[in-house]
PDB file of C-alpha atoms in Angstrom:
ATOM      1  CA  LYS A  93       0.000   0.000   0.000  1.00  0.00           C
ATOM      2  CA  ASN A  94       1.097   3.508  -0.617  1.00  0.00           C
ATOM      3  CA  THR A  95       1.438   6.033   2.191  1.00  0.00           C
ATOM      4  CA  VAL A  96      -1.742   7.938   1.293  1.00  0.00           C
ATOM      5  CA  SER A  97      -4.023   4.868   1.371  1.00  0.00           C
ATOM      6  CA  ILE A  98      -2.996   4.073   4.948  1.00  0.00           C
ATOM      7  CA  PHE A  99      -4.726   7.248   6.146  1.00  0.00           C
ATOM      8  CA  LYS A 100      -7.969   6.840   4.221  1.00  0.00           C
ATOM      9  CA  GLN A 101     -11.113   6.418   6.242  1.00  0.00           C
ATOM     10  CA  THR A 102     -14.699   5.623   5.305  1.00  0.00           C
ATOM     11  CA  GLY A 103     -16.254   7.775   8.007  1.00  0.00           C
ATOM     12  CA  ILE A 104     -17.019   8.010  11.694  1.00  0.00           C
ATOM     13  CA  PHE A 105     -19.364   5.616  13.503  1.00  0.00           C
ATOM     14  CA  LEU A 106     -20.691   6.980  16.761  1.00  0.00           C
ATOM     15  CA  SER A 107     -23.447   6.427  19.271  1.00  0.00           C
ATOM     16  CA  VAL A 108     -25.161   9.078  21.357  1.00  0.00           C
ATOM     17  CA  CYS A 109     -27.605   8.857  24.228  1.00  0.00           C
ATOM     18  CA  ARG A 110     -30.983  10.572  24.258  1.00  0.00           C
ATOM     19  CA  HIS A 111     -29.310  13.552  25.933  1.00  0.00           C
ATOM     20  CA  ARG A 112     -27.016  13.972  22.886  1.00  0.00           C
ATOM     21  CA  MET A 113     -23.910  12.864  24.771  1.00  0.00           C
ATOM     22  CA  VAL A 114     -21.467  10.803  22.703  1.00  0.00           C
ATOM     23  CA  GLN A 115     -21.137   7.300  24.155  1.00  0.00           C
ATOM     24  CA  THR A 116     -18.844   5.641  21.614  1.00  0.00           C
ATOM     25  CA  ILE A 117     -16.930   6.759  18.549  1.00  0.00           C
ATOM     26  CA  ALA A 118     -14.922   4.788  16.008  1.00  0.00           C
ATOM     27  CA  GLU A 119     -13.031   5.757  12.890  1.00  0.00           C
ATOM     28  CA  MET A 120     -14.348   3.550  10.107  1.00  0.00           C
ATOM     29  CA  ARG A 121     -11.834   2.003   7.746  1.00  0.00           C
ATOM     30  CA  HIS A 122     -14.337  -0.140   5.833  1.00  0.00           C
ATOM     31  CA  SER A 123     -18.083  -0.277   5.430  1.00  0.00           C
ATOM     32  CA  ASP A 124     -18.738  -3.309   7.576  1.00  0.00           C
ATOM     33  CA  ALA A 125     -21.093  -4.736  10.223  1.00  0.00           C
ATOM     34  CA  LYS A 126     -18.285  -4.827  12.770  1.00  0.00           C
ATOM     35  CA  TYR A 127     -18.818  -1.191  13.789  1.00  0.00           C
ATOM     36  CA  PRO A 128     -22.425  -1.486  14.988  1.00  0.00           C
ATOM     37  CA  LEU A 129     -21.658  -4.880  16.572  1.00  0.00           C
ATOM     38  CA  ALA A 130     -18.665  -3.490  18.449  1.00  0.00           C
ATOM     39  CA  THR A 131     -20.763  -0.512  19.540  1.00  0.00           C
ATOM     40  CA  ILE A 132     -23.580  -2.735  20.786  1.00  0.00           C
ATOM     41  CA  ASN A 133     -21.090  -4.901  22.661  1.00  0.00           C
ATOM     42  CA  LYS A 134     -19.520  -1.832  24.284  1.00  0.00           C
ATOM     43  CA  LEU A 135     -22.881  -0.322  25.257  1.00  0.00           C
ATOM     44  CA  VAL A 136     -24.069  -3.588  26.813  1.00  0.00           C
ATOM     45  CA  ASN A 137     -20.811  -3.775  28.773  1.00  0.00           C
ATOM     46  CA  MET A 138     -21.205  -0.168  29.915  1.00  0.00           C
ATOM     47  CA  PHE A 139     -24.906  -0.098  30.782  1.00  0.00           C
ATOM     48  CA  GLY A 140     -25.925  -3.713  31.423  1.00  0.00           C
ATOM     49  CA  HIS A 141     -29.395  -5.198  31.188  1.00  0.00           C
ATOM     50  CA  ASN A 142     -32.642  -3.899  29.689  1.00  0.00           C
ATOM     51  CA  GLN A 143     -31.262  -1.414  27.178  1.00  0.00           C
ATOM     52  CA  ALA A 144     -32.879  -0.202  23.964  1.00  0.00           C
ATOM     53  CA  ILE A 145     -30.760   0.945  21.047  1.00  0.00           C
ATOM     54  CA  GLY A 146     -32.364   2.923  18.250  1.00  0.00           C
ATOM     55  CA  SER A 147     -30.837   2.864  14.799  1.00  0.00           C
ATOM     56  CA  ASP A 148     -31.843   3.941  11.322  1.00  0.00           C
ATOM     57  CA  ILE A 149     -30.777   0.457  10.198  1.00  0.00           C
ATOM     58  CA  GLY A 150     -32.396  -1.346  13.136  1.00  0.00           C
ATOM     59  CA  CYS A 151     -34.382  -3.590  10.800  1.00  0.00           C
ATOM     60  CA  SER A 152     -31.261  -5.139   9.268  1.00  0.00           C
ATOM     61  CA  LEU A 153     -29.237  -4.794  12.468  1.00  0.00           C
ATOM     62  CA  VAL A 154     -31.576  -7.232  14.239  1.00  0.00           C
ATOM     63  CA  LYS A 155     -30.618  -9.877  11.669  1.00  0.00           C
ATOM     64  CA  THR A 156     -26.921  -9.015  11.937  1.00  0.00           C
ATOM     65  CA  VAL A 157     -26.931  -9.352  15.731  1.00  0.00           C
ATOM     66  CA  ALA A 158     -28.909 -12.609  15.510  1.00  0.00           C
ATOM     67  CA  THR A 159     -26.168 -14.204  13.410  1.00  0.00           C
ATOM     68  CA  SER A 160     -23.218 -12.686  15.281  1.00  0.00           C
ATOM     69  CA  LEU A 161     -21.022 -13.791  18.170  1.00  0.00           C
ATOM     70  CA  ILE A 162     -22.744 -11.305  20.499  1.00  0.00           C
ATOM     71  CA  HIS A 163     -26.214 -12.803  19.945  1.00  0.00           C
ATOM     72  CA  ASN A 164     -26.298 -14.683  23.263  1.00  0.00           C
ATOM     73  CA  LYS A 165     -24.954 -11.695  25.173  1.00  0.00           C
ATOM     74  CA  ALA A 166     -27.591  -9.402  23.642  1.00  0.00           C
ATOM     75  CA  ALA A 167     -30.357 -11.891  24.436  1.00  0.00           C
ATOM     76  CA  ASP A 168     -29.121 -12.497  28.000  1.00  0.00           C
ATOM     77  CA  HIS A 169     -29.082  -8.736  28.612  1.00  0.00           C
ATOM     78  CA  HIS A 170     -32.589  -8.274  27.104  1.00  0.00           C
ATOM     79  CA  LEU A 171     -31.321  -5.846  24.481  1.00  0.00           C
ATOM     80  CA  VAL A 172     -33.989  -4.312  22.231  1.00  0.00           C
ATOM     81  CA  LEU A 173     -33.123  -2.818  18.831  1.00  0.00           C
ATOM     82  CA  THR A 174     -35.523  -0.257  17.383  1.00  0.00           C
ATOM     83  CA  VAL A 175     -35.907   1.894  14.279  1.00  0.00           C
ATOM     84  CA  ASN A 176     -37.037   5.503  14.110  1.00  0.00           C
ATOM     85  CA  ALA A 177     -40.699   6.323  13.467  1.00  0.00           C
ATOM     86  CA  PHE A 178     -40.263   7.556   9.897  1.00  0.00           C
ATOM     87  CA  HIS A 179     -37.972   4.771   8.704  1.00  0.00           C
ATOM     88  CA  GLY A 180     -40.828   2.684   7.299  1.00  0.00           C
ATOM     89  CA  HIS A 181     -42.197   5.521   5.198  1.00  0.00           C
ATOM     90  CA  MET A 182     -38.870   6.036   3.479  1.00  0.00           C
ATOM     91  CA  TYR A 183     -37.726   2.443   3.197  1.00  0.00           C
ATOM     92  CA  ASN A 184     -40.034  -0.426   4.075  1.00  0.00           C
ATOM     93  CA  CYS A 185     -43.327  -0.295   5.982  1.00  0.00           C
ATOM     94  CA  LYS A 186     -42.760  -3.790   7.395  1.00  0.00           C
ATOM     95  CA  CYS A 187     -39.891  -2.400   9.480  1.00  0.00           C
ATOM     96  CA  GLN A 188     -42.352  -0.485  11.654  1.00  0.00           C
ATOM     97  CA  LEU A 189     -44.561  -3.465  12.473  1.00  0.00           C
TER      98      LEU A 189
END
């Protein structure tokens, strides 16, 4: 790899609480499911049981978590993944059901 490609990034993946305080932040190197999974794992470790995490990709994230290594941890901690109210109107109405 050349020197310039080492410093390329895809973006920033972050999570914020309902009070707009940043909880986690990661510099993305690739577009991959590892960023939301690592964030979920970190949030469960930080806050424990009975947490709800809202995401604009919550519909597909449920499937990703279900097939990941953190599935049992998420289930044991009663983690709930949600999508925002307008997601279904823009993408797929079934996501809101």
